[in-house]
Amino acid sequence: MSQRGNTIAAVLAEPLQGAGGVYPPVPGYLEGLRKLCDKHGAFLIFDEVITGFARLGTWFGANFYKVNPDLLCFAKAVTSGYQPLGGVFVGSAVREPLEADADFILRHGYTYSGHAAACAAAITNLEIIEREGLRDRAVHIGKRIGEALTALARDGVIDHARGDGAVWAAGLHSTQSNIKIRDRMLELGAITRAINADTNTFCPPLVITDSQLDKLLDAFAAAASGK
Ligand SMILES: Cc1ncc(COP(=O)(O)O)c(C=O)c1O
């Protein structure tokens, strides 16, 4: 940005990189993006399609990492996937110049904008997240997964664990196959995702029970140990 800052309108980032391999931000990274954007007059956009709506134990990744974007995109967990819905929160830095002109109309619309059934599902889903305490549940789930994967790393079964909230990854040794582990786990009755060449990921629904979590983690431990 020091070379091309005046031509950059915005920086778009996931607070925690999800499908790219589950990489939490290194300390200072998001704060650094915020500072660079402020310095060069660019907007900071968070893609919270994975991190939004309680995945990290807070409503948004922005809350978890305490960095505020100017725009925030969300989808998936707003309805827990029961209806297709996505949206964008528009912060004051983006809104104020538009709202300053009382005659300005943002001519923007989709065929299914504000679709009533999708929005009704979202409102009910958000009530359920509140009622069932699923933000706290995400913290509990993440702690269980994080501790289990860290123990496996300590025992040398995997190379390392990484994650935040209720999204975790097992970083494998180069001798292990994430595909073979995924397939073996399926035989044992549990689903993981094989991402990149060396990673299995864990992002369970926040309603998963403790015994289901045990089954998931036992299946991973067995598969990663070649059993
Ligand atoms: C972080 C992130 N952003 C965006 C998307 C794509 O979302 P959509 O399919 O709603 O466009 C995904 C899909 O998994 C995602 O993980």
PDB file of C-alpha atoms and ligand atoms in Angstrom:
ATOM      1  CA  MET A   1       0.000   0.000   0.000  1.00  0.00           C
ATOM      2  CA  SER A   2       2.937   2.342   0.474  1.00  0.00           C
ATOM      3  CA  GLN A   3       3.453   2.176  -3.321  1.00  0.00           C
ATOM      4  CA  ARG A   4      -0.152   2.089  -4.575  1.00  0.00           C
ATOM      5  CA  GLY A   5      -2.224   3.274  -1.598  1.00  0.00           C
ATOM      6  CA  ASN A   6      -3.951   6.047  -3.565  1.00  0.00           C
ATOM      7  CA  THR A   7      -5.361   3.546  -6.087  1.00  0.00           C
ATOM      8  CA  ILE A   8      -6.619   0.980  -3.560  1.00  0.00           C
ATOM      9  CA  ALA A   9     -10.297   1.376  -2.675  1.00  0.00           C
ATOM     10  CA  ALA A  10     -10.585  -1.402  -0.148  1.00  0.00           C
ATOM     11  CA  VAL A  11      -8.914  -4.368   1.480  1.00  0.00           C
ATOM     12  CA  LEU A  12     -11.023  -7.505   1.804  1.00  0.00           C
ATOM     13  CA  ALA A  13     -10.064 -10.168   4.345  1.00  0.00           C
ATOM     14  CA  GLU A  14     -11.520 -12.955   6.394  1.00  0.00           C
ATOM     15  CA  PRO A  15     -10.787 -12.225  10.068  1.00  0.00           C
ATOM     16  CA  LEU A  16      -9.762 -15.879  10.357  1.00  0.00           C
ATOM     17  CA  GLN A  17      -8.981 -17.567   7.058  1.00  0.00           C
ATOM     18  CA  GLY A  18     -11.412 -20.457   6.835  1.00  0.00           C
ATOM     19  CA  ALA A  19     -11.587 -22.606   3.710  1.00  0.00           C
ATOM     20  CA  GLY A  20      -8.030 -21.541   2.841  1.00  0.00           C
ATOM     21  CA  GLY A  21      -6.821 -23.794   5.655  1.00  0.00           C
ATOM     22  CA  VAL A  22      -8.058 -22.355   8.981  1.00  0.00           C
ATOM     23  CA  TYR A  23      -5.404 -19.780   9.753  1.00  0.00           C
ATOM     24  CA  PRO A  24      -6.155 -17.413  12.640  1.00  0.00           C
ATOM     25  CA  PRO A  25      -4.611 -13.983  12.114  1.00  0.00           C
ATOM     26  CA  VAL A  26      -1.154 -13.561  13.619  1.00  0.00           C
ATOM     27  CA  PRO A  27      -1.167 -10.973  16.425  1.00  0.00           C
ATOM     28  CA  GLY A  28      -1.265  -7.463  14.993  1.00  0.00           C
ATOM     29  CA  TYR A  29      -2.285  -8.518  11.463  1.00  0.00           C
ATOM     30  CA  LEU A  30      -5.879  -7.243  11.494  1.00  0.00           C
ATOM     31  CA  GLU A  31      -4.911  -4.162  13.510  1.00  0.00           C
ATOM     32  CA  GLY A  32      -2.214  -3.552  10.885  1.00  0.00           C
ATOM     33  CA  LEU A  33      -4.754  -3.820   8.057  1.00  0.00           C
ATOM     34  CA  ARG A  34      -7.014  -1.356   9.877  1.00  0.00           C
ATOM     35  CA  LYS A  35      -4.154   1.129  10.299  1.00  0.00           C
ATOM     36  CA  LEU A  36      -3.030   0.799   6.672  1.00  0.00           C
ATOM     37  CA  CYS A  37      -6.581   1.323   5.409  1.00  0.00           C
ATOM     38  CA  ASP A  38      -7.019   4.397   7.610  1.00  0.00           C
ATOM     39  CA  LYS A  39      -3.670   5.784   6.519  1.00  0.00           C
ATOM     40  CA  HIS A  40      -4.347   5.329   2.806  1.00  0.00           C
ATOM     41  CA  GLY A  41      -8.060   6.122   2.737  1.00  0.00           C
ATOM     42  CA  ALA A  42      -9.214   2.583   1.894  1.00  0.00           C
ATOM     43  CA  PHE A  43     -12.172   0.717   3.358  1.00  0.00           C
ATOM     44  CA  LEU A  44     -11.584  -2.442   5.353  1.00  0.00           C
ATOM     45  CA  ILE A  45     -14.058  -5.204   4.445  1.00  0.00           C
ATOM     46  CA  PHE A  46     -14.407  -8.351   6.532  1.00  0.00           C
ATOM     47  CA  ASP A  47     -15.769 -11.477   4.879  1.00  0.00           C
ATOM     48  CA  GLU A  48     -17.509 -13.059   7.874  1.00  0.00           C
ATOM     49  CA  VAL A  49     -19.330 -15.757   5.924  1.00  0.00           C
ATOM     50  CA  ILE A  50     -17.634 -18.333   8.180  1.00  0.00           C
ATOM     51  CA  THR A  51     -16.793 -16.313  11.297  1.00  0.00           C
ATOM     52  CA  GLY A  52     -20.118 -14.450  11.579  1.00  0.00           C
ATOM     53  CA  PHE A  53     -22.966 -15.299  13.958  1.00  0.00           C
ATOM     54  CA  ALA A  54     -21.243 -17.026  16.856  1.00  0.00           C
ATOM     55  CA  ARG A  55     -18.646 -19.300  15.241  1.00  0.00           C
ATOM     56  CA  LEU A  56     -15.907 -17.739  17.374  1.00  0.00           C
ATOM     57  CA  GLY A  57     -18.061 -17.402  20.497  1.00  0.00           C
ATOM     58  CA  THR A  58     -18.800 -13.735  19.761  1.00  0.00           C
ATOM     59  CA  TRP A  59     -21.386 -12.443  17.312  1.00  0.00           C
ATOM     60  CA  PHE A  60     -18.668 -11.604  14.788  1.00  0.00           C
ATOM     61  CA  GLY A  61     -14.966 -12.086  14.203  1.00  0.00           C
ATOM     62  CA  ALA A  62     -14.702  -8.293  14.416  1.00  0.00           C
ATOM     63  CA  ASN A  63     -15.789  -8.563  18.074  1.00  0.00           C
ATOM     64  CA  PHE A  64     -13.485 -11.511  18.735  1.00  0.00           C
ATOM     65  CA  TYR A  65     -10.394  -9.807  17.332  1.00  0.00           C
ATOM     66  CA  LYS A  66     -11.530  -6.305  18.375  1.00  0.00           C
ATOM     67  CA  VAL A  67     -10.983  -4.760  14.945  1.00  0.00           C
ATOM     68  CA  ASN A  68     -13.848  -2.898  13.266  1.00  0.00           C
ATOM     69  CA  PRO A  69     -14.260  -3.111   9.497  1.00  0.00           C
ATOM     70  CA  ASP A  70     -16.136  -0.556   7.366  1.00  0.00           C
ATOM     71  CA  LEU A  71     -18.189  -3.250   5.640  1.00  0.00           C
ATOM     72  CA  LEU A  72     -18.966  -6.751   6.877  1.00  0.00           C
ATOM     73  CA  CYS A  73     -20.343  -9.539   4.651  1.00  0.00           C
ATOM     74  CA  PHE A  74     -22.248 -12.445   6.145  1.00  0.00           C
ATOM     75  CA  ALA A  75     -24.200 -15.509   5.009  1.00  0.00           C
ATOM     76  CA  LYS A  76     -24.214 -19.152   6.171  1.00  0.00           C
ATOM     77  CA  ALA A  77     -24.856 -19.023   9.926  1.00  0.00           C
ATOM     78  CA  VAL A  78     -27.360 -16.151   9.794  1.00  0.00           C
ATOM     79  CA  THR A  79     -29.963 -18.816   8.981  1.00  0.00           C
ATOM     80  CA  SER A  80     -27.816 -21.823   9.938  1.00  0.00           C
ATOM     81  CA  GLY A  81     -28.214 -22.648   6.257  1.00  0.00           C
ATOM     82  CA  TYR A  82     -31.940 -23.429   6.485  1.00  0.00           C
ATOM     83  CA  GLN A  83     -32.678 -20.616   4.037  1.00  0.00           C
ATOM     84  CA  PRO A  84     -30.239 -18.983   1.606  1.00  0.00           C
ATOM     85  CA  LEU A  85     -29.469 -15.494   2.900  1.00  0.00           C
ATOM     86  CA  GLY A  86     -26.474 -13.187   2.735  1.00  0.00           C
ATOM     87  CA  GLY A  87     -26.002  -9.566   3.619  1.00  0.00           C
ATOM     88  CA  VAL A  88     -23.621  -6.703   4.201  1.00  0.00           C
ATOM     89  CA  PHE A  89     -23.385  -4.411   7.198  1.00  0.00           C
ATOM     90  CA  VAL A  90     -22.492  -0.927   6.019  1.00  0.00           C
ATOM     91  CA  GLY A  91     -20.553   1.143   8.540  1.00  0.00           C
ATOM     92  CA  SER A  92     -20.640   4.878   9.068  1.00  0.00           C
ATOM     93  CA  ALA A  93     -17.527   5.681   7.005  1.00  0.00           C
ATOM     94  CA  VAL A  94     -19.267   4.225   3.938  1.00  0.00           C
ATOM     95  CA  ARG A  95     -22.767   5.458   4.792  1.00  0.00           C
ATOM     96  CA  GLU A  96     -22.143   9.034   5.872  1.00  0.00           C
ATOM     97  CA  PRO A  97     -20.989  10.457   2.535  1.00  0.00           C
ATOM     98  CA  LEU A  98     -24.016   8.854   0.853  1.00  0.00           C
ATOM     99  CA  GLU A  99     -26.470  10.021   3.526  1.00  0.00           C
ATOM    100  CA  ALA A 100     -25.040  13.554   3.443  1.00  0.00           C
ATOM    101  CA  ASP A 101     -26.951  14.101   0.196  1.00  0.00           C
ATOM    102  CA  ALA A 102     -30.638  13.935   1.109  1.00  0.00           C
ATOM    103  CA  ASP A 103     -31.581  13.356  -2.541  1.00  0.00           C
ATOM    104  CA  PHE A 104     -29.158  10.494  -3.095  1.00  0.00           C
ATOM    105  CA  ILE A 105     -30.721   7.106  -3.796  1.00  0.00           C
ATOM    106  CA  LEU A 106     -28.520   4.022  -3.804  1.00  0.00           C
ATOM    107  CA  ARG A 107     -29.937   2.251  -6.819  1.00  0.00           C
ATOM    108  CA  HIS A 108     -29.229  -1.300  -5.831  1.00  0.00           C
ATOM    109  CA  GLY A 109     -31.364  -4.385  -5.736  1.00  0.00           C
ATOM    110  CA  TYR A 110     -31.526  -8.089  -6.310  1.00  0.00           C
ATOM    111  CA  THR A 111     -34.463 -10.190  -7.384  1.00  0.00           C
ATOM    112  CA  TYR A 112     -34.657 -11.774  -3.930  1.00  0.00           C
ATOM    113  CA  SER A 113     -33.501  -8.830  -1.802  1.00  0.00           C
ATOM    114  CA  GLY A 114     -35.038  -8.975   1.668  1.00  0.00           C
ATOM    115  CA  HIS A 115     -36.818 -12.236   0.818  1.00  0.00           C
ATOM    116  CA  ALA A 116     -39.442 -12.671   3.532  1.00  0.00           C
ATOM    117  CA  ALA A 117     -39.011 -16.430   4.084  1.00  0.00           C
ATOM    118  CA  ALA A 118     -35.211 -16.142   4.304  1.00  0.00           C
ATOM    119  CA  CYS A 119     -35.427 -13.193   6.687  1.00  0.00           C
ATOM    120  CA  ALA A 120     -38.017 -14.967   8.859  1.00  0.00           C
ATOM    121  CA  ALA A 121     -35.669 -17.974   9.099  1.00  0.00           C
ATOM    122  CA  ALA A 122     -32.797 -15.648  10.040  1.00  0.00           C
ATOM    123  CA  ILE A 123     -34.768 -13.897  12.795  1.00  0.00           C
ATOM    124  CA  THR A 124     -35.853 -17.221  14.272  1.00  0.00           C
ATOM    125  CA  ASN A 125     -32.356 -18.634  13.949  1.00  0.00           C
ATOM    126  CA  LEU A 126     -30.856 -15.647  15.773  1.00  0.00           C
ATOM    127  CA  GLU A 127     -33.437 -16.075  18.555  1.00  0.00           C
ATOM    128  CA  ILE A 128     -32.391 -19.725  18.851  1.00  0.00           C
ATOM    129  CA  ILE A 129     -28.692 -18.791  19.020  1.00  0.00           C
ATOM    130  CA  GLU A 130     -29.578 -16.462  21.933  1.00  0.00           C
ATOM    131  CA  ARG A 131     -32.034 -18.826  23.638  1.00  0.00           C
ATOM    132  CA  GLU A 132     -29.758 -21.868  23.495  1.00  0.00           C
ATOM    133  CA  GLY A 133     -26.654 -19.910  24.520  1.00  0.00           C
ATOM    134  CA  LEU A 134     -24.802 -20.985  21.379  1.00  0.00           C
ATOM    135  CA  ARG A 135     -22.135 -18.296  21.668  1.00  0.00           C
ATOM    136  CA  ASP A 136     -21.021 -19.830  24.952  1.00  0.00           C
ATOM    137  CA  ARG A 137     -21.430 -23.252  23.399  1.00  0.00           C
ATOM    138  CA  ALA A 138     -18.990 -22.258  20.627  1.00  0.00           C
ATOM    139  CA  VAL A 139     -16.402 -21.413  23.283  1.00  0.00           C
ATOM    140  CA  HIS A 140     -16.943 -24.807  24.943  1.00  0.00           C
ATOM    141  CA  ILE A 141     -16.759 -26.700  21.638  1.00  0.00           C
ATOM    142  CA  GLY A 142     -13.606 -24.868  20.605  1.00  0.00           C
ATOM    143  CA  LYS A 143     -11.958 -25.575  23.947  1.00  0.00           C
ATOM    144  CA  ARG A 144     -12.713 -29.300  23.647  1.00  0.00           C
ATOM    145  CA  ILE A 145     -11.441 -29.521  20.068  1.00  0.00           C
ATOM    146  CA  GLY A 146      -8.430 -27.311  20.711  1.00  0.00           C
ATOM    147  CA  GLU A 147      -7.384 -29.297  23.775  1.00  0.00           C
ATOM    148  CA  ALA A 148      -7.828 -32.637  22.002  1.00  0.00           C
ATOM    149  CA  LEU A 149      -5.838 -31.576  18.929  1.00  0.00           C
ATOM    150  CA  THR A 150      -3.130 -29.959  21.055  1.00  0.00           C
ATOM    151  CA  ALA A 151      -2.785 -33.200  23.043  1.00  0.00           C
ATOM    152  CA  LEU A 152      -2.435 -35.164  19.781  1.00  0.00           C
ATOM    153  CA  ALA A 153       0.272 -32.724  18.661  1.00  0.00           C
ATOM    154  CA  ARG A 154       2.050 -33.086  22.013  1.00  0.00           C
ATOM    155  CA  ASP A 155       2.017 -36.870  21.552  1.00  0.00           C
ATOM    156  CA  GLY A 156       3.419 -36.487  18.022  1.00  0.00           C
ATOM    157  CA  VAL A 157       0.303 -37.913  16.322  1.00  0.00           C
ATOM    158  CA  ILE A 158      -0.102 -34.676  14.319  1.00  0.00           C
ATOM    159  CA  ASP A 159       2.267 -31.796  13.704  1.00  0.00           C
ATOM    160  CA  HIS A 160       0.248 -29.010  15.306  1.00  0.00           C
ATOM    161  CA  ALA A 161      -3.203 -27.612  16.066  1.00  0.00           C
ATOM    162  CA  ARG A 162      -4.456 -24.180  15.068  1.00  0.00           C
ATOM    163  CA  GLY A 163      -7.758 -22.375  15.396  1.00  0.00           C
ATOM    164  CA  ASP A 164      -9.911 -19.971  17.357  1.00  0.00           C
ATOM    165  CA  GLY A 165     -13.425 -20.255  18.735  1.00  0.00           C
ATOM    166  CA  ALA A 166     -15.179 -23.284  17.229  1.00  0.00           C
ATOM    167  CA  VAL A 167     -13.109 -23.587  14.057  1.00  0.00           C
ATOM    168  CA  TRP A 168      -9.984 -25.700  14.259  1.00  0.00           C
ATOM    169  CA  ALA A 169      -7.464 -27.458  12.063  1.00  0.00           C
ATOM    170  CA  ALA A 170      -5.077 -30.323  12.529  1.00  0.00           C
ATOM    171  CA  GLY A 171      -1.797 -29.637  10.745  1.00  0.00           C
ATOM    172  CA  LEU A 172      -0.456 -33.025   9.693  1.00  0.00           C
ATOM    173  CA  HIS A 173       3.023 -34.476   9.334  1.00  0.00           C
ATOM    174  CA  SER A 174       4.256 -34.737   5.734  1.00  0.00           C
ATOM    175  CA  THR A 175       3.980 -38.536   6.048  1.00  0.00           C
ATOM    176  CA  GLN A 176       0.214 -38.348   6.697  1.00  0.00           C
ATOM    177  CA  SER A 177      -2.589 -38.040   4.118  1.00  0.00           C
ATOM    178  CA  ASN A 178      -5.503 -35.771   4.953  1.00  0.00           C
ATOM    179  CA  ILE A 179      -7.617 -37.604   2.345  1.00  0.00           C
ATOM    180  CA  LYS A 180      -6.940 -41.024   3.904  1.00  0.00           C
ATOM    181  CA  ILE A 181      -7.719 -39.610   7.347  1.00  0.00           C
ATOM    182  CA  ARG A 182     -10.953 -38.062   6.042  1.00  0.00           C
ATOM    183  CA  ASP A 183     -12.009 -41.330   4.382  1.00  0.00           C
ATOM    184  CA  ARG A 184     -11.171 -43.436   7.456  1.00  0.00           C
ATOM    185  CA  MET A 185     -13.097 -41.046   9.674  1.00  0.00           C
ATOM    186  CA  LEU A 186     -16.119 -41.419   7.420  1.00  0.00           C
ATOM    187  CA  GLU A 187     -15.932 -45.196   7.995  1.00  0.00           C
ATOM    188  CA  LEU A 188     -15.830 -44.461  11.741  1.00  0.00           C
ATOM    189  CA  GLY A 189     -18.945 -42.278  11.447  1.00  0.00           C
ATOM    190  CA  ALA A 190     -17.474 -38.762  11.532  1.00  0.00           C
ATOM    191  CA  ILE A 191     -16.932 -36.069   8.943  1.00  0.00           C
ATOM    192  CA  THR A 192     -13.889 -33.843   8.605  1.00  0.00           C
ATOM    193  CA  ARG A 193     -12.761 -31.798   5.664  1.00  0.00           C
ATOM    194  CA  ALA A 194      -9.410 -32.326   3.951  1.00  0.00           C
ATOM    195  CA  ILE A 195      -8.018 -28.921   2.992  1.00  0.00           C
ATOM    196  CA  ASN A 196      -4.741 -28.090   1.259  1.00  0.00           C
ATOM    197  CA  ALA A 197      -2.249 -30.970   1.305  1.00  0.00           C
ATOM    198  CA  ASP A 198      -1.736 -31.237   5.045  1.00  0.00           C
ATOM    199  CA  THR A 199      -4.842 -30.223   6.931  1.00  0.00           C
ATOM    200  CA  ASN A 200      -8.051 -31.707   8.340  1.00  0.00           C
ATOM    201  CA  THR A 201     -10.526 -29.176   9.657  1.00  0.00           C
ATOM    202  CA  PHE A 202     -13.216 -29.103  12.336  1.00  0.00           C
ATOM    203  CA  CYS A 203     -16.116 -26.666  12.233  1.00  0.00           C
ATOM    204  CA  PRO A 204     -19.033 -28.578  13.784  1.00  0.00           C
ATOM    205  CA  PRO A 205     -22.552 -27.259  14.208  1.00  0.00           C
ATOM    206  CA  LEU A 206     -22.875 -25.385  17.496  1.00  0.00           C
ATOM    207  CA  VAL A 207     -25.625 -27.813  18.601  1.00  0.00           C
ATOM    208  CA  ILE A 208     -23.222 -30.766  18.554  1.00  0.00           C
ATOM    209  CA  THR A 209     -23.442 -32.681  21.858  1.00  0.00           C
ATOM    210  CA  ASP A 210     -20.470 -33.549  24.040  1.00  0.00           C
ATOM    211  CA  SER A 211     -20.800 -37.247  23.203  1.00  0.00           C
ATOM    212  CA  GLN A 212     -20.882 -36.446  19.478  1.00  0.00           C
ATOM    213  CA  LEU A 213     -17.768 -34.296  19.970  1.00  0.00           C
ATOM    214  CA  ASP A 214     -16.076 -37.231  21.707  1.00  0.00           C
ATOM    215  CA  LYS A 215     -16.992 -39.487  18.787  1.00  0.00           C
ATOM    216  CA  LEU A 216     -15.613 -36.937  16.305  1.00  0.00           C
ATOM    217  CA  LEU A 217     -12.346 -36.480  18.183  1.00  0.00           C
ATOM    218  CA  ASP A 218     -11.909 -40.215  18.899  1.00  0.00           C
ATOM    219  CA  ALA A 219     -12.441 -40.933  15.197  1.00  0.00           C
ATOM    220  CA  PHE A 220      -9.842 -38.349  14.255  1.00  0.00           C
ATOM    221  CA  ALA A 221      -7.346 -39.649  16.817  1.00  0.00           C
ATOM    222  CA  ALA A 222      -7.785 -43.200  15.475  1.00  0.00           C
ATOM    223  CA  ALA A 223      -7.585 -42.195  11.809  1.00  0.00           C
ATOM    224  CA  ALA A 224      -4.568 -39.919  12.337  1.00  0.00           C
ATOM    225  CA  SER A 225      -2.838 -42.783  14.205  1.00  0.00           C
ATOM    226  CA  GLY A 226      -3.423 -45.079  11.208  1.00  0.00           C
ATOM    227  CA  LYS A 227      -6.015 -47.207  13.032  1.00  0.00           C
TER     228      LYS A 227
HETATM  229  C1  LIG B   1     -15.306 -17.017   3.850  1.00  0.00           C
HETATM  230  C2  LIG B   1     -16.248 -17.291   2.712  1.00  0.00           C
HETATM  231  N1  LIG B   1     -16.671 -16.275   1.959  1.00  0.00           N
HETATM  232  C3  LIG B   1     -17.526 -16.477   0.942  1.00  0.00           C
HETATM  233  C4  LIG B   1     -17.985 -17.734   0.638  1.00  0.00           C
HETATM  234  C5  LIG B   1     -18.898 -17.896  -0.506  1.00  0.00           C
HETATM  235  O1  LIG B   1     -20.143 -17.588  -0.070  1.00  0.00           O
HETATM  236  P1  LIG B   1     -21.363 -17.632  -1.089  1.00  0.00           P
HETATM  237  O2  LIG B   1     -21.388 -19.007  -1.624  1.00  0.00           O
HETATM  238  O3  LIG B   1     -22.518 -17.316  -0.211  1.00  0.00           O
HETATM  239  O4  LIG B   1     -21.095 -16.615  -2.128  1.00  0.00           O
HETATM  240  C6  LIG B   1     -17.568 -18.822   1.380  1.00  0.00           C
HETATM  241  C7  LIG B   1     -18.056 -20.171   1.064  1.00  0.00           C
HETATM  242  O5  LIG B   1     -17.814 -21.123   1.691  1.00  0.00           O
HETATM  243  C8  LIG B   1     -16.679 -18.593   2.449  1.00  0.00           C
HETATM  244  O6  LIG B   1     -16.252 -19.607   3.195  1.00  0.00           O
END
